[in-house]
Short mmCIF file of C-alpha atoms in Angstrom, two decimals:
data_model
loop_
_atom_site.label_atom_id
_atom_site.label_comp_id
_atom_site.label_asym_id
_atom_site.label_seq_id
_atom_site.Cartn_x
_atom_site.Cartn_y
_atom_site.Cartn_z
CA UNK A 1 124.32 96.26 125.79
CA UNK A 2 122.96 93.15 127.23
CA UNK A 3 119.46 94.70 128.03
CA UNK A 4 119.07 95.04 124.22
CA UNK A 5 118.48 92.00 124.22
CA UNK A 6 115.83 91.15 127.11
CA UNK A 7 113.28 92.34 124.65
CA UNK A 8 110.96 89.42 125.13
CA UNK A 9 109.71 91.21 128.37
CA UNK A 10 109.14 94.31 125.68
CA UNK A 11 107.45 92.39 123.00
CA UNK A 12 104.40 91.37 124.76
CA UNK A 13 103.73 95.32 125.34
CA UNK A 14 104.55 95.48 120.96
CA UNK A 15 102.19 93.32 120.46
CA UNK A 16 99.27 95.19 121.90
CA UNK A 17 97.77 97.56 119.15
CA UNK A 18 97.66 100.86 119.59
CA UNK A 19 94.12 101.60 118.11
CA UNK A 20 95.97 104.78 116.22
CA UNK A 21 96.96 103.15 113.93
CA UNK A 22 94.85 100.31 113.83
CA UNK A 23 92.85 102.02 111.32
CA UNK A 24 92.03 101.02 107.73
CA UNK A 25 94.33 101.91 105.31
CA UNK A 26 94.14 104.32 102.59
CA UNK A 27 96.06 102.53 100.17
CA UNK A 28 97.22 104.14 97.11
CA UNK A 29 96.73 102.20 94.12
CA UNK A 30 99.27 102.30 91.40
CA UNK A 31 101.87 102.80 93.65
CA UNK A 32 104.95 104.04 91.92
CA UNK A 33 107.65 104.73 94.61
CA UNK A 34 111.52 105.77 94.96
CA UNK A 35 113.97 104.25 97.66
CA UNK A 36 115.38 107.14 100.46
CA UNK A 37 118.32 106.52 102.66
CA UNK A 38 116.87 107.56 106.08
CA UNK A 39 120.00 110.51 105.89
CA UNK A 40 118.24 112.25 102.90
CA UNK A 41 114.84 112.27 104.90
CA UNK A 42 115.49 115.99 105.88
CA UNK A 43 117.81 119.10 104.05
CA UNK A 44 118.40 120.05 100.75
CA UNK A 45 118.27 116.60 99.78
CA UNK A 46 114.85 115.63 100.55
CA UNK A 47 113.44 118.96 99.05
CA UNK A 48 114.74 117.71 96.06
CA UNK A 49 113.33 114.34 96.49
CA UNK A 50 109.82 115.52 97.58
CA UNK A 51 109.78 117.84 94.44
CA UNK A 52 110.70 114.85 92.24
CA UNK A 53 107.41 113.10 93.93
CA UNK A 54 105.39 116.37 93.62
CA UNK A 55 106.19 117.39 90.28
CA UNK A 56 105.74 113.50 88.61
CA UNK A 57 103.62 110.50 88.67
CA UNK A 58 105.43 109.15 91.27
CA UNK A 59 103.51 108.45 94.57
CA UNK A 60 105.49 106.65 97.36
CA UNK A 61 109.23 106.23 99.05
CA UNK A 62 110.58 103.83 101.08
CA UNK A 63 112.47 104.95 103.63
CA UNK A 64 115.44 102.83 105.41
CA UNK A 65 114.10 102.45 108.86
CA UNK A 66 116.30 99.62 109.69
CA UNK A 67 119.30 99.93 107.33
CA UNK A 68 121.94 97.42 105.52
CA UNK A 69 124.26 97.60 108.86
CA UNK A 70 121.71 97.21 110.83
CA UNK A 71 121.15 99.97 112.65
CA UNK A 72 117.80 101.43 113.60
CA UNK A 73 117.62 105.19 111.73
CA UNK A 74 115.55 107.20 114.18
CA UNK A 75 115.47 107.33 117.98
CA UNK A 76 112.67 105.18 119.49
CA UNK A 77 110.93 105.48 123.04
CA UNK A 78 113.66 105.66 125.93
CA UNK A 79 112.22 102.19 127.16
CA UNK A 80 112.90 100.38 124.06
CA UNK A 81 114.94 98.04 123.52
CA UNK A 82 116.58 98.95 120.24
CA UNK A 83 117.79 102.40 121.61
CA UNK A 84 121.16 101.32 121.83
CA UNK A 85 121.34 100.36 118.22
CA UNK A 86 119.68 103.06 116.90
CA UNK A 87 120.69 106.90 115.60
CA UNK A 88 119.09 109.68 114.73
CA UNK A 89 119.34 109.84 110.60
CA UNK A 90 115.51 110.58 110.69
CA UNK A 91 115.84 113.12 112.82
CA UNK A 92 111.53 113.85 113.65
CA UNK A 93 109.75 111.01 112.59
CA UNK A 94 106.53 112.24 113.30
CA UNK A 95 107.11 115.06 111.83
CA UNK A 96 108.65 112.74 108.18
CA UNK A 97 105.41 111.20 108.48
CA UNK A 98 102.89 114.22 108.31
CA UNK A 99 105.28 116.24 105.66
CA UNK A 100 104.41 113.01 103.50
CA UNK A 101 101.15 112.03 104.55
CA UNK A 102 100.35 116.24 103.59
CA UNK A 103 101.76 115.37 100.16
CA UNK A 104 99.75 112.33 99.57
CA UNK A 105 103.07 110.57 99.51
CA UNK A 106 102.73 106.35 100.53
CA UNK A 107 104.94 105.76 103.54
CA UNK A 108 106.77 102.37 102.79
CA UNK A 109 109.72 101.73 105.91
CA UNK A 110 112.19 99.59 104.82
CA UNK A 111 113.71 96.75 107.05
CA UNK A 112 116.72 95.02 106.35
CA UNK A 113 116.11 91.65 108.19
CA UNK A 114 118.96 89.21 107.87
CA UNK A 115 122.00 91.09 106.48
CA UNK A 116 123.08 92.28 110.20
CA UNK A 117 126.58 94.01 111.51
CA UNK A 118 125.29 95.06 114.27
CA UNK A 119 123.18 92.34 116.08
CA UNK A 120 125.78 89.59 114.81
CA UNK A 121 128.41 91.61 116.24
CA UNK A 122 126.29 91.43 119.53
CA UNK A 123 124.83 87.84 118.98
CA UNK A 124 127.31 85.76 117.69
CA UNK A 125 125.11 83.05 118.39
CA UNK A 126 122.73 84.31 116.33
CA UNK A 127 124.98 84.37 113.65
CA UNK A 128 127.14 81.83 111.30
CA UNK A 129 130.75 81.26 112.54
CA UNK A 130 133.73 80.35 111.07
CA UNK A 131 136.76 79.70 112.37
CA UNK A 132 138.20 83.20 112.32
CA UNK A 133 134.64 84.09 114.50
CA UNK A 134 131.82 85.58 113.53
CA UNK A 135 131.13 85.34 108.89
CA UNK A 136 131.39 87.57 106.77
CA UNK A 137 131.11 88.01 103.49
CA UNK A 138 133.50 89.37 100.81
CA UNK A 139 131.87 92.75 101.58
CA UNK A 140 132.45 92.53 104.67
CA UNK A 141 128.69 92.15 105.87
CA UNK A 142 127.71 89.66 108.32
CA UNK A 143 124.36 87.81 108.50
CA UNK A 144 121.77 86.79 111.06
CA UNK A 145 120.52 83.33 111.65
CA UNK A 146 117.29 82.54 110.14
CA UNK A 147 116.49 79.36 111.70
CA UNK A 148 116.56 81.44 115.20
CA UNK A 149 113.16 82.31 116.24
CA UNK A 150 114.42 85.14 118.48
CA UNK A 151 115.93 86.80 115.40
CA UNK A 152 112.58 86.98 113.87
CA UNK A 153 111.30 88.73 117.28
CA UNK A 154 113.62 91.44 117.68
CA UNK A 155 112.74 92.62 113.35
CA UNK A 156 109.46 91.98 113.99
CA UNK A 157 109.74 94.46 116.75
CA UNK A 158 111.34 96.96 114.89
CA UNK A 159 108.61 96.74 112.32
CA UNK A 160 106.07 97.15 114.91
CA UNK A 161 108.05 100.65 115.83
CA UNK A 162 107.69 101.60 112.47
CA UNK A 163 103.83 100.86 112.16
CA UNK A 164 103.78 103.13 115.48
CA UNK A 165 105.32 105.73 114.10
CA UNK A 166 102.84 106.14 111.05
CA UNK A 167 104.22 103.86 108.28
CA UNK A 168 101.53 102.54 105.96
CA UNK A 169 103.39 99.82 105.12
CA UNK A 170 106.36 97.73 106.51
CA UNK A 171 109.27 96.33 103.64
CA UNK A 172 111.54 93.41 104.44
CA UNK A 173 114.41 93.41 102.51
CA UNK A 174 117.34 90.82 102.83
CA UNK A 175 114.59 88.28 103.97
CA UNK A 176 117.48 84.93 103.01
CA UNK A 177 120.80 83.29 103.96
CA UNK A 178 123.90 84.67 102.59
CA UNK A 179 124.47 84.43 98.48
CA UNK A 180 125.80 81.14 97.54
CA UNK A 181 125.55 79.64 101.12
CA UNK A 182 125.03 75.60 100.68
CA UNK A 183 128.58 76.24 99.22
CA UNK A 184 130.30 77.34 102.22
CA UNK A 185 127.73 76.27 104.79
CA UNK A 186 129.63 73.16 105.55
CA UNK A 187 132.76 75.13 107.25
CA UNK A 188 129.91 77.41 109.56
CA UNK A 189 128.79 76.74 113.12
CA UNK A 190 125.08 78.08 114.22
CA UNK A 191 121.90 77.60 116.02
CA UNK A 192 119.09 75.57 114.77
CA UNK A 193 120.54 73.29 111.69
CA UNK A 194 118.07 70.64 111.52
CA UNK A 195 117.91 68.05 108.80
CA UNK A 196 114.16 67.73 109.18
CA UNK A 197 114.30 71.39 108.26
CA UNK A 198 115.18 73.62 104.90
CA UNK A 199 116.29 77.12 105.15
CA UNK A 200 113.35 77.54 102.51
CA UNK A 201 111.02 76.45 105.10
CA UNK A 202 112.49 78.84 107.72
CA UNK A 203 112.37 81.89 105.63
CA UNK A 204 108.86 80.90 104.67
CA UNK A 205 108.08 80.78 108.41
CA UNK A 206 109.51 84.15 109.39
CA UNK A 207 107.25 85.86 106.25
CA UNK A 208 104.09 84.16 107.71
CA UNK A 209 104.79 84.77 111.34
CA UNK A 210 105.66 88.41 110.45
CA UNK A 211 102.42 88.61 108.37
CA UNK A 212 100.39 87.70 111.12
CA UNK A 213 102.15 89.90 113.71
CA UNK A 214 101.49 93.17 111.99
CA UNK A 215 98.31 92.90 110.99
CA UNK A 216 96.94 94.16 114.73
CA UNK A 217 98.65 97.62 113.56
CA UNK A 218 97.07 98.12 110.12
CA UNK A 219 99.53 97.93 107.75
CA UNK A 220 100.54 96.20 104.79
CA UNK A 221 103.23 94.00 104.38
CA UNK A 222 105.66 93.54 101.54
CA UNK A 223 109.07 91.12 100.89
CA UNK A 224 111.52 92.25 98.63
CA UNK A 225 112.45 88.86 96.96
CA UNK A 226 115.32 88.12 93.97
CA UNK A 227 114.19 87.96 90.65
CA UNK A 228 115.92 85.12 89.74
CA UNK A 229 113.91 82.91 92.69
CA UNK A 230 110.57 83.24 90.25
CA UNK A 231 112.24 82.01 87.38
CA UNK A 232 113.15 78.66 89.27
CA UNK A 233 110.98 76.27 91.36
CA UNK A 234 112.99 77.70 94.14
CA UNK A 235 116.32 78.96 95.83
CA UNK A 236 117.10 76.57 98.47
CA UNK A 237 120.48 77.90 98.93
CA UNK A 238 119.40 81.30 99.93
CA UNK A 239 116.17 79.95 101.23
CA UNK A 240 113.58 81.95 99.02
CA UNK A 241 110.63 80.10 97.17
CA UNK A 242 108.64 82.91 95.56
CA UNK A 243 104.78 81.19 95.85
CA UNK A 244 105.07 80.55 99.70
CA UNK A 245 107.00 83.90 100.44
CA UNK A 246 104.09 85.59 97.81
CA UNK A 247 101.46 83.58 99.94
CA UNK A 248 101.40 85.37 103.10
CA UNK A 249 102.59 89.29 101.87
CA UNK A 250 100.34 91.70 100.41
CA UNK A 251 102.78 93.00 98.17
CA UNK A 252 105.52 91.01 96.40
CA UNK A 253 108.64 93.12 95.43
CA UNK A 254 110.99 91.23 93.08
CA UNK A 255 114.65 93.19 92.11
CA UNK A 256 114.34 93.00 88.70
CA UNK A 257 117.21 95.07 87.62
CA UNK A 258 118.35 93.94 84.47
CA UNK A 259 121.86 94.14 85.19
CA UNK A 260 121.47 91.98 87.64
CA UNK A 261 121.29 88.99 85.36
CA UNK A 262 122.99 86.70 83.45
CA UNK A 263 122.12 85.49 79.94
CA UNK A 264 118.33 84.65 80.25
CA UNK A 265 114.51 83.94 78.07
CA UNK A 266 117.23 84.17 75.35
CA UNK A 267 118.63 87.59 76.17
CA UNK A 268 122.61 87.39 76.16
CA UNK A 269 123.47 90.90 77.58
CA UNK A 270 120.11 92.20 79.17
CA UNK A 271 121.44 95.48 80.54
CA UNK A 272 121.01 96.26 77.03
CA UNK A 273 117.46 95.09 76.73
CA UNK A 274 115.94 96.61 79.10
CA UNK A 275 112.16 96.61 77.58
CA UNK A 276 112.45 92.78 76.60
CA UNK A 277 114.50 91.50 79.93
CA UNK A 278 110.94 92.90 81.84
CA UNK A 279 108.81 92.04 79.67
CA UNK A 280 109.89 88.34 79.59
CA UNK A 281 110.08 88.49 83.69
CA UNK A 282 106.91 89.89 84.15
CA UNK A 283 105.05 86.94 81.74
CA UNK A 284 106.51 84.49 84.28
CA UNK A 285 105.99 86.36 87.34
CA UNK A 286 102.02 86.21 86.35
CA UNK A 287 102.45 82.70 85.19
CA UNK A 288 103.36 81.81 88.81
CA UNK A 289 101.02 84.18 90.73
CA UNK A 290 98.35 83.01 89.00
CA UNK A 291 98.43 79.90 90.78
CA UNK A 292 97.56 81.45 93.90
CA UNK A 293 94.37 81.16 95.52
CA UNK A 294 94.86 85.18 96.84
CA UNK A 295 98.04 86.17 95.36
CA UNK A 296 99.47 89.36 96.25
CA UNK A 297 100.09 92.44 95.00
CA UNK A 298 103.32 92.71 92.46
CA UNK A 299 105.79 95.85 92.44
CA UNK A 300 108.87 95.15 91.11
CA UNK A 301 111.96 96.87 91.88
CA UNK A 302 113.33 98.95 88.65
CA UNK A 303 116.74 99.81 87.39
CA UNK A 304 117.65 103.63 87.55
CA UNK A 305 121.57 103.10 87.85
CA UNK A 306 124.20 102.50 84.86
CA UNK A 307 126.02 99.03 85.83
CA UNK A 308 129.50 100.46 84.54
CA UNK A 309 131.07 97.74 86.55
CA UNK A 310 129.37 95.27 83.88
CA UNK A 311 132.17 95.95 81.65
CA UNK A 312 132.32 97.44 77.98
CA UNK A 313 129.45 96.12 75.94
CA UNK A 314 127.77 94.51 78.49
CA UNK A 315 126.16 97.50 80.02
CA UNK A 316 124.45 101.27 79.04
CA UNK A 317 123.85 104.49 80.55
CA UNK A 318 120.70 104.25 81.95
CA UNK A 319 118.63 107.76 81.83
CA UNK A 320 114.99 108.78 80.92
CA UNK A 321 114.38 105.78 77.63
CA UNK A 322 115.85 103.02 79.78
CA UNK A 323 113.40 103.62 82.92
CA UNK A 324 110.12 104.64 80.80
CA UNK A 325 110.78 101.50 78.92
CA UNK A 326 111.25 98.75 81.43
CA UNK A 327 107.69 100.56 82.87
CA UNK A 328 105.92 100.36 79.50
CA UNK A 329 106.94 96.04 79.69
CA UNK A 330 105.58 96.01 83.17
CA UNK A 331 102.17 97.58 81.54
CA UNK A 332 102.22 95.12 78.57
CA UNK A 333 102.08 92.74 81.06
CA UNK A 334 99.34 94.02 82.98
CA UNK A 335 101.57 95.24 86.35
CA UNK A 336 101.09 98.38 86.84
CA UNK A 337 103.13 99.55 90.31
CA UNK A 338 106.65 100.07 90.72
CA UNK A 339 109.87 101.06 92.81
CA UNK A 340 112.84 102.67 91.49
CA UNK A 341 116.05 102.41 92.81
CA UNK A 342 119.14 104.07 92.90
CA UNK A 343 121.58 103.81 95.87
CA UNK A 344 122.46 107.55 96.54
CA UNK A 345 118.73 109.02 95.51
CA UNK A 346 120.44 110.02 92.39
CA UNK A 347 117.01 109.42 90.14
CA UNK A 348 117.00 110.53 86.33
CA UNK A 349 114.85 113.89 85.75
CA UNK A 350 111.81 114.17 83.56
CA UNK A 351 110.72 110.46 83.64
CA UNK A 352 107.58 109.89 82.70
CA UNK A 353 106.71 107.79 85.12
CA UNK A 354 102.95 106.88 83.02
CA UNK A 355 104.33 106.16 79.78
CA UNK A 356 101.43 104.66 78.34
#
């Protein structure tokens, strides 16, 4: 295991573009995608998936390439460095890539950057410990350091595997600290605490340096970002300020899901209201992109899940009305691409994904 990590020696050879896929990018514009766990990418499963994207407006998925736990979904290059963390849940990836490419489907592979069993397993010092060893969270999920610069190398790597492979576009998901971590911070140990520096600063950092890293291989990047971080100044806790993350991505995601909020713009139970809980997002997303000089791209991250565990009256079945209309508030409001998620590729049939 330790020659996982001696991937310094590997990166210099990442970093030179491979002029395949330096190309210009055809980017498709709306894009309106679905999220696919890397284990549906072949079978019965992704039949149905790529006849959901055939037979609709839809144009895109994102695919896990480096998944919540942390593992790498496909087999990479004998050489490389992540072959012991990796498995074979894509089982061709060239092959993924040309079945989509051949039905004008947008290639988006997601990363999970921070949330990490498996390196903080490997790297405790890379990691936050307590006293019982290495954090984790109720769930169970551990995370990796932010402020450690070699933690940003080795998903910046993995992003530069996935640009190899054929992936228009590279996703960062989980790009923050641990939920609620200035409260519990205090009884941690880890690399890099600085007073001189804020975690805001050092998930900032990672977003630029991994913005300039990719763009040798030709592909876009975009940062999946809570919505609740553009509705404040900023979330220091978790480390995500939504202008200087938007500043240096192409794309800005934000999870938008409306039963992911509390009461808000005057909305006491928004799972209910979908239409207006957008909507009202979606004026102050543009409020604060606006202010850019070159701001990015925006495609929210849309509800296609009933949030049972809400509780009576505080939540609805979501199905066909509840996904065309928090689409038709992104239109009122000008935004016009989208992702849909559900968790198990579970999506609602006959959406109208153009509802306008």
């Amino acid at each position: 295991m330790r020659k996982l990590f001696i991937f310094v020696i590997f990166l210099a050879g990442f970093l030179i573009p491979n002029s395949a896929h330096a190309t210009p990018l055809e980017y498709k514009s709306p894009v309106r995608g679905i999220y696919v766990q890397a284990a549906n990418t072949h079978g019965p499963k992704f039949n149905q998936l790529l006849n959901l994207v055939n037979q609709s407006d839809l144009n895109a998925m994102v695919i896990d390439v480096k998944d919540d736990h942390g593992t790498l979904t496909f087999r990479p290059p004998k050489d490389s460095p992540y072959q012991a963390i990796s498995q074979p849940y894509i089982k061709d990836p060239a092959k993924l890539i040309h079945t989509l490419i051949k039905h004008n489907i947008y290639p988006i592979a997601r990363i999970v950057v921070f949330k990490d069993n498996v390196l903080a397993k490997s790297r405790p010092d890379w990691s936050f410990k307590s006293a019982k060893g290495v954090w984790k969270n109720a769930r169970g999920d551990s995370f990796t350091n932010p402020f450690v610069k070699q933690v940003w190398d080795y998903n910046i790597g993995i992003a530069i595997e996935a640009a190899k492979i054929g992936f228009k576009e590279i996703q960062f998901d989980y790009v923050r600290f641990p939920e609620k971590f200035e409260t519990f911070e205090a009884s941690l140990q880890y690399m890099g605490q600085s007073k001189k520096k804020s975690r805001v600063s050092a998930v900032s950092e990672f977003v630029k340096t991994a913005h300039e890293s990719l763009k040798p291989y030709g592909v876009k990047m975009s940062v999946d970002i809570f919505g609740n971080a553009t509705v404040i100044p900023e979330a220091p806790g978790i480390g995500q300020n939504f202008s200087e993350i938007a500043k240096h991505v192409d794309v800005i995601s934000a999870m938008i899901y409306p039963s992911h909020w509390t009461g808000i713009f005057g909305i006491k139970k928004p799972d209910l209201e979908p239409y207006r809980l957008v909507s009202e997002y979606a004026k102050m997303e543009n409020f604060r992109l606006k202010k850019l000089s070159k701001p990015p791209i925006s495609r929210p991250w849309l509800q296609d899940f009933t949030a049972s565990y809400l509780g009576k009256g505080n939540y609805k079945v979501y199905g066909k009305k509840e996904i065309e209309d928090q689409i038709r508030a992104l239109n009122s409001q000008g935004i016009h691409e989208f992702l849909i998620w559900n968790a198990e590729n579970n999506y609602t049939p006959n959406v109208n994904y153009k509802p306008y």
